[in-house]
Amino acid sequence: MREGDDIVVIDCGLSFPTEEMLGIDIVVPDFTYLVQNKEKVRGVFLTHAHEDHVGGLPYLLREIDVPIYCTEFTQALIRQRLEEKLPHKQLDFRIFKPGDIIEAGKLSVEPVRVTHSIPENCSMAIRTTHGIVLFTGDFKFDFTPVDGKLANITRFGELGREGVLILLSDSTNVERPGWGPSERAVSEGLRKVFGEAEGRVLLTTFASNIHRMQQVYEIAAEMGRKVAVVGRRMEQNLDTCERLGYVRIPKGTRIRLDEARQYPDNKLAILTTGSQGEPMSALVQMSKGEYGRLQIKAGDTLIYSARPIPGNEAAIWRTINRLFDQGCRVVYESPTPIHVSGHAYQEELKMMINLTRPYYLAPVHGEPRHQHLYQEIARNMGYPDHRVFTMKDGIPLMMDDTSAHQGEAVPAGRVLVDSSGTPGVTDDVLRDRNNIAKDGIVVVTVPIDMTKGVLASDPAFQARGFHGPEGILDAAYDVVYDGLTSLSRDELRDTNRVKHDVSDTVRKLVQKRTNLRPLVLPIIVEV
Amino acid sequence: MREGDDIVVIDCGLSFPTEEMLGIDIVVPDFTYLVQNKEKVRGVFLTHAHEDHVGGLPYLLREIDVPIYCTEFTQALIRQRLEEKLPHKQLDFRIFKPGDIIEAGKLSVEPVRVTHSIPENCSMAIRTTHGIVLFTGDFKFDFTPVDGKLANITRFGELGREGVLILLSDSTNVERPGWGPSERAVSEGLRKVFGEAEGRVLLTTFASNIHRMQQVYEIAAEMGRKVAVVGRRMEQNLDTCERLGYVRIPKGTRIRLDEARQYPDNKLAILTTGSQGEPMSALVQMSKGEYGRLQIKAGDTLIYSARPIPGNEAAIWRTINRLFDQGCRVVYESPTPIHVSGHAYQEELKMMINLTRPYYLAPVHGEPRHQHLYQEIARNMGYPDHRVFTMKDGIPLMMDDTSAHQGEAVPAGRVLVDSSGTPGVTDDVLRDRNNIAKDGIVVVTVPIDMTKGVLASDPAFQARGFHGPEGILDAAYDVVYDGLTSLSRDELRDTNRVKHDVSDTVRKLVQKRTNLRPLVLPIIVEV
């Protein structure tokens, strides 16, 4: 957000590709606006360490130098990966505690503690000339958080009294009525499954869900089970948190995976990554019997203590099916919850509005359907529609003491990153990939003797990813050959024309006979 | 199923591709076993007209001639599409009514009426020398079906008394405790949404869900709304059902879409296809503002009266988000149901077991996780594990009077069909598509003068779907050129060697510098 010559950036996340974005690993924001105004950017303030809030940072930091404000915990979780991605960059971390007030030009930023599915999560209150702009960040109101650190609801109320101009609110769970269960509620569900399991208990969750892991250690200790961790990311996070005291593992409970064979199955629990069915994750490889360090066996119980991120459902179900087929019982639904969400339900969203009593409202974390449902809730709380804004990427909201309106578009959008790590895969490249992915590619080489203006040898056809009926390429050859030999010497020397003719001929013939539309790539070889 | 020289086939469905099956439209069974034994196949018996039970028929009928046994309704729904796909085939339909007993060699088949989310649905009881083999097909026990035609539970009980050797049961909803709501329950939910809607009401559901549409017409009539239909398949089904009396549309309620503009918005309802987010469907096109015949506008309400088929979730949410952005309120969850499942819940599955009292049990409709949960239910009802079979494609279950065991594998599997309609896209083709889809393709042409054993002209690079950094192909050119010019005349004439060298060189260089792995296609042009 910007006032005058001061810009503060709240979070810098990534998102995941849709199924048309072939070959794309992650999607990051277009930073053009920030680069154009880089001398105004006072800092990036991180609410918490989830990928959708910090994963875009390496790409921003390649383009501008800017201090990163965050908690000690957030820094601990993200520093190593930032350094891996930016080996030559001096990172300017500035650690805050909730309640600090950080000057950022004429603006100031106050992080306010609030609960979520990761430790040390904050809302951000930014003081401007016209009042407080309050970003909730991701939040829920959990009155029994695992680390005992409650949301500072009094501070939210004080900010409300001081004057909140606009509340930019999480809206992810606006579809859910009532009040969400506490993270602590999971203990009961897990305890029940642990109690029933005759063999090993495996549990998969998000690698950053420290409090979930904390509870697994506690329950395992209660029941006399040792806990090993599978999955590099999860192990790193646990190491870091144990070192800094953000997780308290009961003494003697944590073992290394290679020590696991020393214990009988009913004395073992395993924490594992792979809750989104990621092909390279430990869990998916175990489900295929392809993970060297651990094999699934009959009598195992896997607790799916996560939720599918939309788009991953099919991969997750395939993993679960394979686990069942290996004799593993998979618990993915339970009357006592084995997973709870980190996002506020309807009554919690209303409580945030009630506490902060903002003049304007804008749901910012959620899809359009969530934003629209949030608007319905606001309407029910007495907010007229003109005081609730449905934000769109790149359309700024302009506010002063007396009014607010959506301004002119600034550069914004999605930048695609593939496994090269270089952002900027273009729409043209994606279009080619999608075309080839559908029906394959047919390459036609046409060797032309440019001096004589004749074919230097016969055209040749090569296809990959193409499933045409037998003889179709021979038929295409005949038509192309006839076409080329009917051209005059000068026409044959016109390589653009030849390319166009060849491509057109082949496409039409193939489509007519097979209904397939492979990408046709004509290559003129001039000899 | 087979006894001696007699084979009867129950249903012949299709499934949908997973996300790795690029360019694939549908997946059908491998019919090799049936083709090898075609003189023994007495008929295909269709339980109902859903695609996952009839969609594979055209591909079977291309390979063998066989009578199709089904109800009048099923025939009406599938005949036209079968004729379109098999224009030169004489279709041998044989119409049955529930309760008929159809001789099939030494076997006999008795369809038994049972309820589901499509009219005229049957289980199939096959009498063998060793007892009755009972396929439930898809079913639920709905005591208030929209057409009033109840499941013949008494007949199931009689079959049980006669002696059911094995029950092959639906297990799709085995995860759901209790008893599923009746299709009639949807009326209340729909009535509520219709009552609250100020503008037009749109409703999307599966095109074969005749009873859902019946209820929409009834409620629309009650509320003084006219109903138009968008989507060819839905329209065809409604026409057929109206003609044959399977749907009773209140007089004057059905209008054509082009008549809709004559009515005010609050007097209109629209039925539409597209509940799975299919890109070419009316609903998806409307959500993008690209459907010529109907535009979404503020004040519209869309009822999502369906469930996502796994894998389609992301496409469906995108559609719903776009509709919200156009000002359409989308109702996709509701305390009073706006969709119910057509599959039996746990207590219904148990009731089927209780009625039929089979000696053996095998869940056959459902994924592995459903099969395993079904086994738990059976265990709780006193079935020892050796009497419950987890079936796998291609592994026959062999039974006689005294025993049952899984036999030797017969040819089976999945056959992939693309938009050419020709089955049999191979794994090699898919592998190429996946490789190219990920990082693109680089084609290297090497013109060689075979007589002289020298390069006829310079090698050339062409890339599609490839997102390499600037200069990468120039660098590859240099390395390839150096490699080729260092070869002797004879080595250069060895085209396999040249291909291998070029491909290897380019792959290694590109991967080392960019971490990308495009498919490299070397083409030797001999001149």
PDB file of N, CA, C and O in Angstrom, chain B residues 340-370:
ATOM      1  N   VAL B 340     -28.534 -34.440  -4.095  1.00  0.00           N
ATOM      2  CA  VAL B 340     -28.297 -35.644  -3.291  1.00  0.00           C
ATOM      3  C   VAL B 340     -27.632 -36.677  -4.180  1.00  0.00           C
ATOM      4  O   VAL B 340     -27.746 -36.632  -5.412  1.00  0.00           O
ATOM      5  N   SER B 341     -26.953 -37.587  -3.561  1.00  0.00           N
ATOM      6  CA  SER B 341     -26.241 -38.621  -4.298  1.00  0.00           C
ATOM      7  C   SER B 341     -27.195 -39.730  -4.725  1.00  0.00           C
ATOM      8  O   SER B 341     -28.214 -39.973  -4.093  1.00  0.00           O
ATOM      9  N   GLY B 342     -26.834 -40.434  -5.775  1.00  0.00           N
ATOM     10  CA  GLY B 342     -27.618 -41.579  -6.231  1.00  0.00           C
ATOM     11  C   GLY B 342     -27.103 -42.897  -5.695  1.00  0.00           C
ATOM     12  O   GLY B 342     -27.605 -43.956  -6.074  1.00  0.00           O
ATOM     13  N   HIS B 343     -26.102 -42.829  -4.813  1.00  0.00           N
ATOM     14  CA  HIS B 343     -25.484 -44.067  -4.321  1.00  0.00           C
ATOM     15  C   HIS B 343     -25.802 -44.318  -2.851  1.00  0.00           C
ATOM     16  O   HIS B 343     -25.886 -43.388  -2.050  1.00  0.00           O
ATOM     17  N   ALA B 344     -25.920 -45.584  -2.526  1.00  0.00           N
ATOM     18  CA  ALA B 344     -26.273 -46.043  -1.181  1.00  0.00           C
ATOM     19  C   ALA B 344     -25.242 -45.609  -0.143  1.00  0.00           C
ATOM     20  O   ALA B 344     -24.045 -45.710  -0.387  1.00  0.00           O
ATOM     21  N   TYR B 345     -25.733 -45.145   1.003  1.00  0.00           N
ATOM     22  CA  TYR B 345     -24.883 -44.883   2.166  1.00  0.00           C
ATOM     23  C   TYR B 345     -24.685 -46.199   2.939  1.00  0.00           C
ATOM     24  O   TYR B 345     -25.243 -47.231   2.581  1.00  0.00           O
ATOM     25  N   GLN B 346     -23.945 -46.108   4.027  1.00  0.00           N
ATOM     26  CA  GLN B 346     -23.582 -47.328   4.765  1.00  0.00           C
ATOM     27  C   GLN B 346     -24.787 -48.205   5.141  1.00  0.00           C
ATOM     28  O   GLN B 346     -24.790 -49.416   4.913  1.00  0.00           O
ATOM     29  N   GLU B 347     -25.827 -47.587   5.703  1.00  0.00           N
ATOM     30  CA  GLU B 347     -26.945 -48.424   6.168  1.00  0.00           C
ATOM     31  C   GLU B 347     -27.684 -49.054   4.998  1.00  0.00           C
ATOM     32  O   GLU B 347     -28.246 -50.148   5.114  1.00  0.00           O
ATOM     33  N   GLU B 348     -27.697 -48.374   3.869  1.00  0.00           N
ATOM     34  CA  GLU B 348     -28.336 -48.949   2.678  1.00  0.00           C
ATOM     35  C   GLU B 348     -27.525 -50.120   2.139  1.00  0.00           C
ATOM     36  O   GLU B 348     -28.081 -51.136   1.701  1.00  0.00           O
ATOM     37  N   LEU B 349     -26.186 -49.965   2.176  1.00  0.00           N
ATOM     38  CA  LEU B 349     -25.334 -51.072   1.736  1.00  0.00           C
ATOM     39  C   LEU B 349     -25.556 -52.292   2.626  1.00  0.00           C
ATOM     40  O   LEU B 349     -25.633 -53.430   2.163  1.00  0.00           O
ATOM     41  N   LYS B 350     -25.686 -52.009   3.946  1.00  0.00           N
ATOM     42  CA  LYS B 350     -25.928 -53.117   4.880  1.00  0.00           C
ATOM     43  C   LYS B 350     -27.300 -53.755   4.620  1.00  0.00           C
ATOM     44  O   LYS B 350     -27.456 -54.968   4.704  1.00  0.00           O
ATOM     45  N   MET B 351     -28.273 -52.898   4.294  1.00  0.00           N
ATOM     46  CA  MET B 351     -29.600 -53.459   4.036  1.00  0.00           C
ATOM     47  C   MET B 351     -29.558 -54.390   2.830  1.00  0.00           C
ATOM     48  O   MET B 351     -30.208 -55.440   2.826  1.00  0.00           O
ATOM     49  N   MET B 352     -28.791 -54.013   1.809  1.00  0.00           N
ATOM     50  CA  MET B 352     -28.682 -54.885   0.626  1.00  0.00           C
ATOM     51  C   MET B 352     -28.064 -56.231   1.014  1.00  0.00           C
ATOM     52  O   MET B 352     -28.522 -57.285   0.565  1.00  0.00           O
ATOM     53  N   ILE B 353     -27.059 -56.188   1.867  1.00  0.00           N
ATOM     54  CA  ILE B 353     -26.438 -57.441   2.327  1.00  0.00           C
ATOM     55  C   ILE B 353     -27.438 -58.259   3.135  1.00  0.00           C
ATOM     56  O   ILE B 353     -27.599 -59.468   2.943  1.00  0.00           O
ATOM     57  N   ASN B 354     -28.155 -57.546   4.021  1.00  0.00           N
ATOM     58  CA  ASN B 354     -29.140 -58.202   4.880  1.00  0.00           C
ATOM     59  C   ASN B 354     -30.235 -58.869   4.052  1.00  0.00           C
ATOM     60  O   ASN B 354     -30.635 -60.006   4.315  1.00  0.00           O
ATOM     61  N   LEU B 355     -30.720 -58.179   3.018  1.00  0.00           N
ATOM     62  CA  LEU B 355     -31.779 -58.729   2.169  1.00  0.00           C
ATOM     63  C   LEU B 355     -31.304 -59.944   1.394  1.00  0.00           C
ATOM     64  O   LEU B 355     -32.009 -60.951   1.308  1.00  0.00           O
ATOM     65  N   THR B 356     -30.115 -59.835   0.815  1.00  0.00           N
ATOM     66  CA  THR B 356     -29.707 -60.856  -0.144  1.00  0.00           C
ATOM     67  C   THR B 356     -28.893 -61.975   0.490  1.00  0.00           C
ATOM     68  O   THR B 356     -28.685 -63.012  -0.122  1.00  0.00           O
ATOM     69  N   ARG B 357     -28.400 -61.750   1.691  1.00  0.00           N
ATOM     70  CA  ARG B 357     -27.651 -62.745   2.446  1.00  0.00           C
ATOM     71  C   ARG B 357     -26.698 -63.586   1.576  1.00  0.00           C
ATOM     72  O   ARG B 357     -26.789 -64.825   1.542  1.00  0.00           O
ATOM     73  N   PRO B 358     -25.792 -62.919   0.881  1.00  0.00           N
ATOM     74  CA  PRO B 358     -24.882 -63.642  -0.012  1.00  0.00           C
ATOM     75  C   PRO B 358     -23.848 -64.438   0.770  1.00  0.00           C
ATOM     76  O   PRO B 358     -23.538 -64.091   1.914  1.00  0.00           O
ATOM     77  N   TYR B 359     -23.317 -65.496   0.135  1.00  0.00           N
ATOM     78  CA  TYR B 359     -22.225 -66.209   0.788  1.00  0.00           C
ATOM     79  C   TYR B 359     -20.933 -65.412   0.660  1.00  0.00           C
ATOM     80  O   TYR B 359     -20.225 -65.212   1.621  1.00  0.00           O
ATOM     81  N   TYR B 360     -20.664 -64.929  -0.578  1.00  0.00           N
ATOM     82  CA  TYR B 360     -19.489 -64.096  -0.797  1.00  0.00           C
ATOM     83  C   TYR B 360     -19.904 -62.655  -1.072  1.00  0.00           C
ATOM     84  O   TYR B 360     -21.030 -62.401  -1.522  1.00  0.00           O
ATOM     85  N   LEU B 361     -18.965 -61.766  -0.851  1.00  0.00           N
ATOM     86  CA  LEU B 361     -19.203 -60.342  -1.105  1.00  0.00           C
ATOM     87  C   LEU B 361     -18.033 -59.777  -1.903  1.00  0.00           C
ATOM     88  O   LEU B 361     -16.881 -60.138  -1.671  1.00  0.00           O
ATOM     89  N   ALA B 362     -18.338 -58.855  -2.818  1.00  0.00           N
ATOM     90  CA  ALA B 362     -17.256 -58.126  -3.491  1.00  0.00           C
ATOM     91  C   ALA B 362     -17.759 -56.746  -3.873  1.00  0.00           C
ATOM     92  O   ALA B 362     -18.711 -56.627  -4.644  1.00  0.00           O
ATOM     93  N   PRO B 363     -17.151 -55.706  -3.302  1.00  0.00           N
ATOM     94  CA  PRO B 363     -17.495 -54.348  -3.742  1.00  0.00           C
ATOM     95  C   PRO B 363     -16.844 -54.128  -5.101  1.00  0.00           C
ATOM     96  O   PRO B 363     -15.654 -54.377  -5.268  1.00  0.00           O
ATOM     97  N   VAL B 364     -17.629 -53.682  -6.091  1.00  0.00           N
ATOM     98  CA  VAL B 364     -17.039 -53.544  -7.422  1.00  0.00           C
ATOM     99  C   VAL B 364     -17.139 -52.140  -7.997  1.00  0.00           C
ATOM    100  O   VAL B 364     -16.423 -51.806  -8.925  1.00  0.00           O
ATOM    101  N   HIS B 365     -18.012 -51.332  -7.508  1.00  0.00           N
ATOM    102  CA  HIS B 365     -18.137 -49.980  -8.048  1.00  0.00           C
ATOM    103  C   HIS B 365     -17.608 -49.038  -6.987  1.00  0.00           C
ATOM    104  O   HIS B 365     -18.251 -48.810  -5.975  1.00  0.00           O
ATOM    105  N   GLY B 366     -16.438 -48.507  -7.200  1.00  0.00           N
ATOM    106  CA  GLY B 366     -15.794 -47.685  -6.194  1.00  0.00           C
ATOM    107  C   GLY B 366     -14.297 -47.839  -6.362  1.00  0.00           C
ATOM    108  O   GLY B 366     -13.822 -48.766  -7.015  1.00  0.00           O
ATOM    109  N   GLU B 367     -13.569 -46.914  -5.753  1.00  0.00           N
ATOM    110  CA  GLU B 367     -12.122 -46.976  -5.832  1.00  0.00           C
ATOM    111  C   GLU B 367     -11.594 -47.899  -4.731  1.00  0.00           C
ATOM    112  O   GLU B 367     -12.353 -48.301  -3.843  1.00  0.00           O
ATOM    113  N   PRO B 368     -10.293 -48.221  -4.757  1.00  0.00           N
ATOM    114  CA  PRO B 368      -9.754 -49.105  -3.721  1.00  0.00           C
ATOM    115  C   PRO B 368     -10.125 -48.673  -2.303  1.00  0.00           C
ATOM    116  O   PRO B 368     -10.442 -49.515  -1.462  1.00  0.00           O
ATOM    117  N   ARG B 369     -10.124 -47.367  -2.035  1.00  0.00           N
ATOM    118  CA  ARG B 369     -10.433 -46.962  -0.665  1.00  0.00           C
ATOM    119  C   ARG B 369     -11.863 -47.344  -0.294  1.00  0.00           C
ATOM    120  O   ARG B 369     -12.143 -47.712   0.848  1.00  0.00           O
ATOM    121  N   HIS B 370     -12.770 -47.273  -1.262  1.00  0.00           N
ATOM    122  CA  HIS B 370     -14.150 -47.667  -0.984  1.00  0.00           C
ATOM    123  C   HIS B 370     -14.243 -49.174  -0.784  1.00  0.00           C
ATOM    124  O   HIS B 370     -14.965 -49.651   0.095  1.00  0.00           O
TER     125      HIS B 370
END
